[in-house]
CSV table of C-alpha atoms in Angstrom, one decimal:
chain,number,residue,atom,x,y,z
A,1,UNK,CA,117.6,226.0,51.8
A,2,UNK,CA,120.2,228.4,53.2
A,3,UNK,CA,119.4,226.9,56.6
A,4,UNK,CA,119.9,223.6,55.1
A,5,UNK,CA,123.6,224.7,53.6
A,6,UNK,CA,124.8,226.1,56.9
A,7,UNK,CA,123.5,222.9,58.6
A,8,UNK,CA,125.4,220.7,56.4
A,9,UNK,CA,128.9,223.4,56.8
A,10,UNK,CA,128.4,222.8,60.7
A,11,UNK,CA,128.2,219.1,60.5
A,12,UNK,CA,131.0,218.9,58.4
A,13,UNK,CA,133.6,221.1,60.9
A,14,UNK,CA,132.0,219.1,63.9
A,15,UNK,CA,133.3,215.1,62.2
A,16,UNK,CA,135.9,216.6,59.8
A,17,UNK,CA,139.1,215.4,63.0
A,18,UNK,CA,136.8,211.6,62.5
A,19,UNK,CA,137.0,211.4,58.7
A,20,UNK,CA,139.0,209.0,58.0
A,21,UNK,CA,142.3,209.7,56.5
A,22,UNK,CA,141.9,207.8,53.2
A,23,UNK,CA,139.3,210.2,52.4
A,24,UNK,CA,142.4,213.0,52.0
A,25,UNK,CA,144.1,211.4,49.0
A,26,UNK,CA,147.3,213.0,49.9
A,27,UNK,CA,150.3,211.9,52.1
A,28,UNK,CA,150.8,215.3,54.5
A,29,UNK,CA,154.0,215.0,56.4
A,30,UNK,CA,156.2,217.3,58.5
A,31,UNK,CA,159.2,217.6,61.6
A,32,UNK,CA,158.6,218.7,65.1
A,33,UNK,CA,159.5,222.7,64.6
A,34,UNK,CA,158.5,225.1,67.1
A,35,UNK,CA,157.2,228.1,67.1
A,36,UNK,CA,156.1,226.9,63.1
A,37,UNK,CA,154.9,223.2,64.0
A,38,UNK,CA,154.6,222.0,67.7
A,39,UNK,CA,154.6,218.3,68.3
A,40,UNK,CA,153.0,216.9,71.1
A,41,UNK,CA,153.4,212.6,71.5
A,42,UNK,CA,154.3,212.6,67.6
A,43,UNK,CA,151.0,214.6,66.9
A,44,UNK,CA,151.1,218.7,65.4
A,45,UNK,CA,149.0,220.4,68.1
A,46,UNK,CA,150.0,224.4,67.2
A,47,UNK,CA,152.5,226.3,65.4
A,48,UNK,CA,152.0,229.5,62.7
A,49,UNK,CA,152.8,227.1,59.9
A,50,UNK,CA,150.6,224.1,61.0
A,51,UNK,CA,147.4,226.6,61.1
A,52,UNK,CA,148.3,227.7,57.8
A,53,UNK,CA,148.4,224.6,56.2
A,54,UNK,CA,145.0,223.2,58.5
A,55,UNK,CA,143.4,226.4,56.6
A,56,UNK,CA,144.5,225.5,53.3
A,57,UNK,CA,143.9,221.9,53.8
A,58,UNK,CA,139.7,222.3,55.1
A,59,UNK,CA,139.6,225.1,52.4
A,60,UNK,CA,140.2,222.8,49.8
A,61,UNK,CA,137.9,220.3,51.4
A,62,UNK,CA,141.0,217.5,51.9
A,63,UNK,CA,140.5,216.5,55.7
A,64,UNK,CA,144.1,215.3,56.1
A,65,UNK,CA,146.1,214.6,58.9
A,66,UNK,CA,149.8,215.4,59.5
A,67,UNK,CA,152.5,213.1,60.2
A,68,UNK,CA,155.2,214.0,62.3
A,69,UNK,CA,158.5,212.4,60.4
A,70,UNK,CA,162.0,212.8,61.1
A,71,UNK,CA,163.1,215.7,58.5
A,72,UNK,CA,165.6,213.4,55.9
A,73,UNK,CA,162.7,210.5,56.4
A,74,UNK,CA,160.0,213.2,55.5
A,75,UNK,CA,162.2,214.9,52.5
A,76,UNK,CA,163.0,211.9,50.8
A,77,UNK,CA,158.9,210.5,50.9
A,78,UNK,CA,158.2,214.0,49.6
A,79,UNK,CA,160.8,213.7,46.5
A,80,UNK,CA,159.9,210.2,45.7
A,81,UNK,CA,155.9,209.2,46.1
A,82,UNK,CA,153.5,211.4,43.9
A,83,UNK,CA,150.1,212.5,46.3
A,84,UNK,CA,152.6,213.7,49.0
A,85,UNK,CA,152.6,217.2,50.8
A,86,UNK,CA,155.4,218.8,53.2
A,87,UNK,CA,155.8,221.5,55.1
A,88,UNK,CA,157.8,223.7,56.4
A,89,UNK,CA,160.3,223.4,53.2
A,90,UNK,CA,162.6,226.1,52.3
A,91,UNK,CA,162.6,227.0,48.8
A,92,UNK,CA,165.8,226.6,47.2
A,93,UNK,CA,167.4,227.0,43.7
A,94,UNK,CA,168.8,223.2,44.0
A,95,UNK,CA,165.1,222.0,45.3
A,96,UNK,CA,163.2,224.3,42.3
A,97,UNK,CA,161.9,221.4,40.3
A,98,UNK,CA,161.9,218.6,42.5
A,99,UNK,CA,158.8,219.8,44.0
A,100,UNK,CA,155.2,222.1,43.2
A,101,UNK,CA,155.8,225.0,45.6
A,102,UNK,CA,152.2,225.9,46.7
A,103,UNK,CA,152.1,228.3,49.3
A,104,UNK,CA,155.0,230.4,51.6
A,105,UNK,CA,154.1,229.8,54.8
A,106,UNK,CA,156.9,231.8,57.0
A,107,UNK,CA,160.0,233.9,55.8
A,108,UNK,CA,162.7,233.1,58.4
A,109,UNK,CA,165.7,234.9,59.3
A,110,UNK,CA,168.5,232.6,60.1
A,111,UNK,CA,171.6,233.5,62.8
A,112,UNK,CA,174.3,231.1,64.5
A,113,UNK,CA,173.3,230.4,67.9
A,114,UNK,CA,175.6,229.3,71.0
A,115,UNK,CA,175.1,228.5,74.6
A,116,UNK,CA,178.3,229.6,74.9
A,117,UNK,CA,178.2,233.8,74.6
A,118,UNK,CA,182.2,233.5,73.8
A,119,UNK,CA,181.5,231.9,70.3
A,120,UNK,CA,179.3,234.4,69.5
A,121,UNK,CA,181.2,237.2,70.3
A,122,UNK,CA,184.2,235.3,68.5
A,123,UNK,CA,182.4,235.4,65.5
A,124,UNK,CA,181.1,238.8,65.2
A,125,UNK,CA,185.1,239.6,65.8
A,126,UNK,CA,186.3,237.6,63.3
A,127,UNK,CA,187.1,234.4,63.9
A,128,UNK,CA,185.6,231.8,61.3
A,129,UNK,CA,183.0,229.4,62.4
A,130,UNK,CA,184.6,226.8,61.3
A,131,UNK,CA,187.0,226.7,63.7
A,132,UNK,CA,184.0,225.3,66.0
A,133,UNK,CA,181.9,222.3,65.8
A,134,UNK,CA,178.4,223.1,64.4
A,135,UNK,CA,175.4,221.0,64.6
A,136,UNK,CA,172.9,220.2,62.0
A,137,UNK,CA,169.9,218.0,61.3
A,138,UNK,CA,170.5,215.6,58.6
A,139,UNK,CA,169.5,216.4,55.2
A,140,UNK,CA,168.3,220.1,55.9
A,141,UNK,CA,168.7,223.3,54.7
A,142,UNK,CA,170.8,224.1,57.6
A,143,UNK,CA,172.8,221.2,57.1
A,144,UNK,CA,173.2,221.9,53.0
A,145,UNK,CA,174.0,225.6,54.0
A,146,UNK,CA,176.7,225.4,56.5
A,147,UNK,CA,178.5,222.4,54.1
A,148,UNK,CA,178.6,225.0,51.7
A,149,UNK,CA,180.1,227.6,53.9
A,150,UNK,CA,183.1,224.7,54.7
A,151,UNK,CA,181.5,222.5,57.5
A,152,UNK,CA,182.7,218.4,57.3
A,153,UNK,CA,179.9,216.1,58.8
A,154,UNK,CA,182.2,213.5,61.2
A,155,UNK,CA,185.0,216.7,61.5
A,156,UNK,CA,183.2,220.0,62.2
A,157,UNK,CA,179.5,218.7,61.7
A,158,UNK,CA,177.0,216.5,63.6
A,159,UNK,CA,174.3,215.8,61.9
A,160,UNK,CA,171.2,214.9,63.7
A,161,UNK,CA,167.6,213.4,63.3
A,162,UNK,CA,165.5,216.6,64.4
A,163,UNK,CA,165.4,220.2,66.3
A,164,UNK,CA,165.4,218.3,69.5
A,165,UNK,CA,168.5,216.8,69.2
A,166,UNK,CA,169.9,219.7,67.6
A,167,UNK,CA,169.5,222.4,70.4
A,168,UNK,CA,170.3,219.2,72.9
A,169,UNK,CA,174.1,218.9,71.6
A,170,UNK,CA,174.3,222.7,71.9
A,171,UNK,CA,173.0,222.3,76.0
A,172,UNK,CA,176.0,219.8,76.6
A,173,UNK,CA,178.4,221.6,74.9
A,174,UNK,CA,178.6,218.3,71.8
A,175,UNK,CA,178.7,221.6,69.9
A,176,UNK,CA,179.1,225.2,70.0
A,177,UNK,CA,177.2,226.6,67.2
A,178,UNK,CA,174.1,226.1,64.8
A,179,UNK,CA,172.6,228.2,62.4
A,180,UNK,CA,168.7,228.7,63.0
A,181,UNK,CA,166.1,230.9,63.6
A,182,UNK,CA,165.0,231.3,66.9
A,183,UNK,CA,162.7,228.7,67.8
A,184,UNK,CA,160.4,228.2,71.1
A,185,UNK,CA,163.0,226.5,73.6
A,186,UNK,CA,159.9,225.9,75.8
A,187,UNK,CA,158.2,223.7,72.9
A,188,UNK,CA,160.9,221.7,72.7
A,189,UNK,CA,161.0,218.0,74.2
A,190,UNK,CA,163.6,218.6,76.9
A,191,UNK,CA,163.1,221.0,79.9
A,192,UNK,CA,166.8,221.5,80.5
A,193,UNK,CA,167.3,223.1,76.9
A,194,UNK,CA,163.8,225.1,78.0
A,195,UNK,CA,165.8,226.6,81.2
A,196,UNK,CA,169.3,226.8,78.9
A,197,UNK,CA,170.7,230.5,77.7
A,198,UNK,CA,171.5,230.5,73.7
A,199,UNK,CA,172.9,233.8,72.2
A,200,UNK,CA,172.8,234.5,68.4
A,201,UNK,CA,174.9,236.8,66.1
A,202,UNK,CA,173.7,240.1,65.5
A,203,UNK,CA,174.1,239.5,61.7
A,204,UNK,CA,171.5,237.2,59.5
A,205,UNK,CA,173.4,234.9,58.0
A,206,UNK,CA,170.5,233.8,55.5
A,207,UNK,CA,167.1,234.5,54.8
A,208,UNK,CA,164.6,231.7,53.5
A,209,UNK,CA,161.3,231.5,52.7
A,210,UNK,CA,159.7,228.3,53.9
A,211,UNK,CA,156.8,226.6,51.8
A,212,UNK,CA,154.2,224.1,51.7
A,213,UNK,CA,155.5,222.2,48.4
A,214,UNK,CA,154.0,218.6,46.5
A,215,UNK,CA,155.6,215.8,44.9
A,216,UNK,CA,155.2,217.2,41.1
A,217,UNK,CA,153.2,213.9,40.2
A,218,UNK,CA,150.4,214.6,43.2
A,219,UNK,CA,147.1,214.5,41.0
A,220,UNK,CA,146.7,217.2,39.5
A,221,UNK,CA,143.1,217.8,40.7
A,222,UNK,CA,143.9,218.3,43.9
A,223,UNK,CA,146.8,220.4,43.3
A,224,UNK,CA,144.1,222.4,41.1
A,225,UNK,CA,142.2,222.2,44.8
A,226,UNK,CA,145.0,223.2,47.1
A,227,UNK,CA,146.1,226.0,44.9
A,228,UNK,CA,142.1,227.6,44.7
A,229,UNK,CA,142.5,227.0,48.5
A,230,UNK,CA,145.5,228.6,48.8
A,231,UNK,CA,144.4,232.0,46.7
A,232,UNK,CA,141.0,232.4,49.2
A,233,UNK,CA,143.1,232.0,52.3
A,234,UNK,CA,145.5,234.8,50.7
A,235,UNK,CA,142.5,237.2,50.2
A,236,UNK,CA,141.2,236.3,53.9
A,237,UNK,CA,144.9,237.0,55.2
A,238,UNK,CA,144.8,240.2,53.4
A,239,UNK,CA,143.9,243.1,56.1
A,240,UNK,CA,141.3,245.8,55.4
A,241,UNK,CA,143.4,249.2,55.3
A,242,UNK,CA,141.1,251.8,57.8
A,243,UNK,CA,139.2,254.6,55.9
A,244,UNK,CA,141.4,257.8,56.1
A,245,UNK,CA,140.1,260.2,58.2
């Protein structure tokens, strides 16, 4: 019988990338963000983040896949159509009820960052960033933070569709500044921001926890599901102190 069980465990891991995706119930969606999610040809191959979630997701027995969305695309899907998950979402106090906050995934520290080691150094001296031209992608928490801080989208801002294009206006010199954690310029889709120097401010400028969150209409069985799954992959994370000596 135990045979049997272990059989049936084995089979399952072996067709669970061939289930079909219907068979999820849920509508999993994310943006290309290396080192946390790396996309290769619009698929999530790696990432710290990604693994998490692939845990949580075959724990709870839900064999979904991941889509790769553009980050405004994938927020707005995730606020507005119940049986949707997204990740990596930082949890914010304006963001609190629009969503079921299910697991913290990564606590980021977030810095400006330059190609251009003058702006940096102008910065730590000073001089206010918004005398330069920052770079954002659209509807983020990066682009929400550094409006607050005094940023105009179309005078001081660009806004942009994803990480790629972000670190790509920063190569050309579109802009001088953005305010990220560091990310994995090999990941990234273009070589020549791979091979580029950035240089970030000594001083974290925020720090945010990112989540895997829910629409707050996703059926509350499988939240039930995703939560249990989330507690056992807590206890497995959880490592085993040495025995003094």
């Amino acid at each position: 019988m135990k045979g049997t069980h272990w059989f049936k465990l084995l089979v399952l891991q072996l067709l669970w990338p061939l289930l079909p995706a219907q068979a999820c119930g849920l509508q999993v969606l994310t943006e290309d963000l290396p080192p946390y999610q790396v996309v290769r040809q619009q698929q999530v191959v790696a990432g710290s983040a990604y693994l998490q979630v692939e845990a949580i997701l075959r724990s709870a027995g839900l064999p979904c896949r991941t889509e790769v969305l553009a980050w405004a695309r994938a927020f707005e899907l995730a606020r507005t159509e119940p049986n949707t998950l997204i990740y990596s979402m930082a949890r914010l106090p304006a963001r609190e009820n629009l969503f079921i906050w299910l697991a913290p995934l990564i606590n980021a520290d977030y810095r400006y960052y330059s190609a251009d080691s003058s702006v940096i150094e102008q910065i730590q001296q000073g001089k206010s960033p918004q005398d330069f031209v920052a770079v954002a992608v659209a509807g983020s928490m990066i682009d929400s933070t550094l409006q607050q801080i005094g940023f105009v989208p179309d005078q001081n801002l660009i806004q942009v569709k994803d990480i790629n294009a972000q670190w790509k206006m920063l190569q050309i010199n579109r802009a001088q500044l953005t305010l990220a954690f560091e990310p994995d310029f090999k990941a990234l889709s273009d070589p020549k921001v791979g091979q580029t120097q950035f240089y970030a401010s000594r001083q974290v400028v925020r720090q945010i926890q990112l989540y895997l969150a829910a629409h707050p209409q996703t059926d509350p069985a499988l939240i039930q599901r995703l939560k249990t799954a989330t507690q056992q992959q807590a206890v497995l994370s959880v490592p085993v102190n040495p025995v003094e000596r």
